[in-house]
Amino acid sequence: TRLMLHSKAQTSVLQLAAERGAVEDIELEEVMLTGFRNVRCVESGGPEPGVGCAGRGIIAAINFLEENGAYQDVDFVSYDVLGDVVCGGFAMPIREGKA
């Protein structure tokens, strides 16, 4: 993501939701940045290591994006997730048909 954004720092959906109190208090424009070749980037974020379920955070972020029209007028959607995490929670988006 940082390469796409030319190393710009990006606030994650869950980080902003924690600061504001709820994901409903976030505007899409606050978390979606446009990078190289107009690729739109959003960072979902996650819990501190050993605390909570990253899969639930991903579901919350994807639901937020769906509800706010982030998937409209796009040709392709790609998800970049950690591959070395032994958390069954990463299967949640697949089970819900999100990925």
GROMACS .gro file of C-alpha atoms in nm:
model
   99
    1THR     CA    1   0.000   0.000   0.000
    2ARG     CA    2   0.277   0.242   0.085
    3LEU     CA    3   0.434   0.194  -0.259
    4MET     CA    4   0.101   0.270  -0.425
    5LEU     CA    5   0.066   0.582  -0.211
    6HIS     CA    6   0.427   0.695  -0.259
    7SER     CA    7   0.503   0.626   0.111
    8LYS     CA    8   0.217   0.839   0.243
    9ALA     CA    9   0.102   0.735   0.589
   10GLN     CA   10  -0.252   0.604   0.594
   11THR     CA   11  -0.500   0.600   0.881
   12SER     CA   12  -0.679   0.266   0.910
   13VAL     CA   13  -1.054   0.218   0.934
   14LEU     CA   14  -1.028   0.049   1.273
   15GLN     CA   15  -0.785   0.307   1.412
   16LEU     CA   16  -1.021   0.590   1.324
   17ALA     CA   17  -1.322   0.394   1.451
   18ALA     CA   18  -1.147   0.343   1.785
   19GLU     CA   19  -1.071   0.715   1.810
   20ARG     CA   20  -1.426   0.818   1.715
   21GLY     CA   21  -1.612   0.545   1.901
   22ALA     CA   22  -1.780   0.375   1.604
   23VAL     CA   23  -1.720   0.294   1.239
   24GLU     CA   24  -2.041   0.485   1.158
   25ASP     CA   25  -1.862   0.806   1.260
   26ILE     CA   26  -1.611   0.777   0.974
   27GLU     CA   27  -1.639   0.923   0.625
   28LEU     CA   28  -1.504   0.721   0.332
   29GLU     CA   29  -1.286   1.012   0.220
   30GLU     CA   30  -1.100   0.998   0.552
   31VAL     CA   31  -0.966   0.648   0.494
   32MET     CA   32  -0.959   0.605   0.115
   33LEU     CA   33  -0.652   0.752  -0.053
   34THR     CA   34  -0.578   0.754  -0.425
   35GLY     CA   35  -0.232   0.641  -0.531
   36PHE     CA   36  -0.035   0.538  -0.838
   37ARG     CA   37  -0.249   0.514  -1.154
   38ASN     CA   38  -0.557   0.616  -0.954
   39VAL     CA   39  -0.556   0.299  -0.744
   40ARG     CA   40  -0.778   0.355  -0.440
   41CYS     CA   41  -0.627   0.226  -0.116
   42VAL     CA   42  -0.787   0.158   0.221
   43GLU     CA   43  -0.611   0.008   0.522
   44SER     CA   44  -0.843  -0.197   0.743
   45GLY     CA   45  -0.613  -0.220   1.045
   46GLY     CA   46  -0.651  -0.474   1.320
   47PRO     CA   47  -0.617  -0.546   1.689
   48GLU     CA   48  -0.293  -0.543   1.881
   49PRO     CA   49  -0.104  -0.874   1.847
   50GLY     CA   50  -0.255  -1.137   2.076
   51VAL     CA   51  -0.571  -0.934   2.137
   52GLY     CA   52  -0.894  -0.974   1.943
   53CYS     CA   53  -0.960  -1.122   1.601
   54ALA     CA   54  -0.816  -0.968   1.286
   55GLY     CA   55  -1.084  -1.138   1.076
   56ARG     CA   56  -1.355  -0.946   1.257
   57GLY     CA   57  -1.170  -0.623   1.184
   58ILE     CA   58  -1.150  -0.709   0.817
   59ILE     CA   59  -1.524  -0.783   0.807
   60ALA     CA   60  -1.597  -0.449   0.980
   61ALA     CA   61  -1.381  -0.264   0.726
   62ILE     CA   62  -1.534  -0.444   0.426
   63ASN     CA   63  -1.887  -0.377   0.553
   64PHE     CA   64  -1.796  -0.010   0.600
   65LEU     CA   65  -1.665   0.007   0.243
   66GLU     CA   66  -1.977  -0.161   0.103
   67GLU     CA   67  -2.215   0.064   0.298
   68ASN     CA   68  -2.032   0.377   0.181
   69GLY     CA   69  -2.014   0.290  -0.189
   70ALA     CA   70  -1.642   0.221  -0.211
   71TYR     CA   71  -1.696  -0.064  -0.459
   72GLN     CA   72  -1.893   0.144  -0.708
   73ASP     CA   73  -1.724   0.229  -1.037
   74VAL     CA   74  -1.426  -0.004  -0.987
   75ASP     CA   75  -1.304  -0.267  -1.230
   76PHE     CA   76  -1.110  -0.483  -0.985
   77VAL     CA   77  -1.079  -0.527  -0.608
   78SER     CA   78  -0.767  -0.676  -0.450
   79TYR     CA   79  -0.713  -0.760  -0.084
   80ASP     CA   80  -0.363  -0.772   0.063
   81VAL     CA   81  -0.365  -0.966   0.391
   82LEU     CA   82  -0.094  -1.120   0.606
   83GLY     CA   83  -0.023  -1.474   0.494
   84ASP     CA   84   0.173  -1.593   0.795
   85VAL     CA   85  -0.094  -1.543   1.062
   86VAL     CA   86  -0.239  -1.857   1.217
   87CYS     CA   87  -0.576  -1.704   1.286
   88GLY     CA   88  -0.890  -1.873   1.160
   89GLY     CA   89  -1.054  -1.532   1.160
   90PHE     CA   90  -0.906  -1.457   0.820
   91ALA     CA   91  -1.144  -1.718   0.678
   92MET     CA   92  -1.445  -1.512   0.793
   93PRO     CA   93  -1.451  -1.282   0.487
   94ILE     CA   94  -1.440  -1.589   0.263
   95ARG     CA   95  -1.727  -1.758   0.447
   96GLU     CA   96  -1.937  -1.443   0.413
   97GLY     CA   97  -1.867  -1.420   0.040
   98LYS     CA   98  -1.660  -1.102   0.076
   99ALA     CA   99  -1.344  -1.240  -0.083
   0.00000   0.00000   0.00000
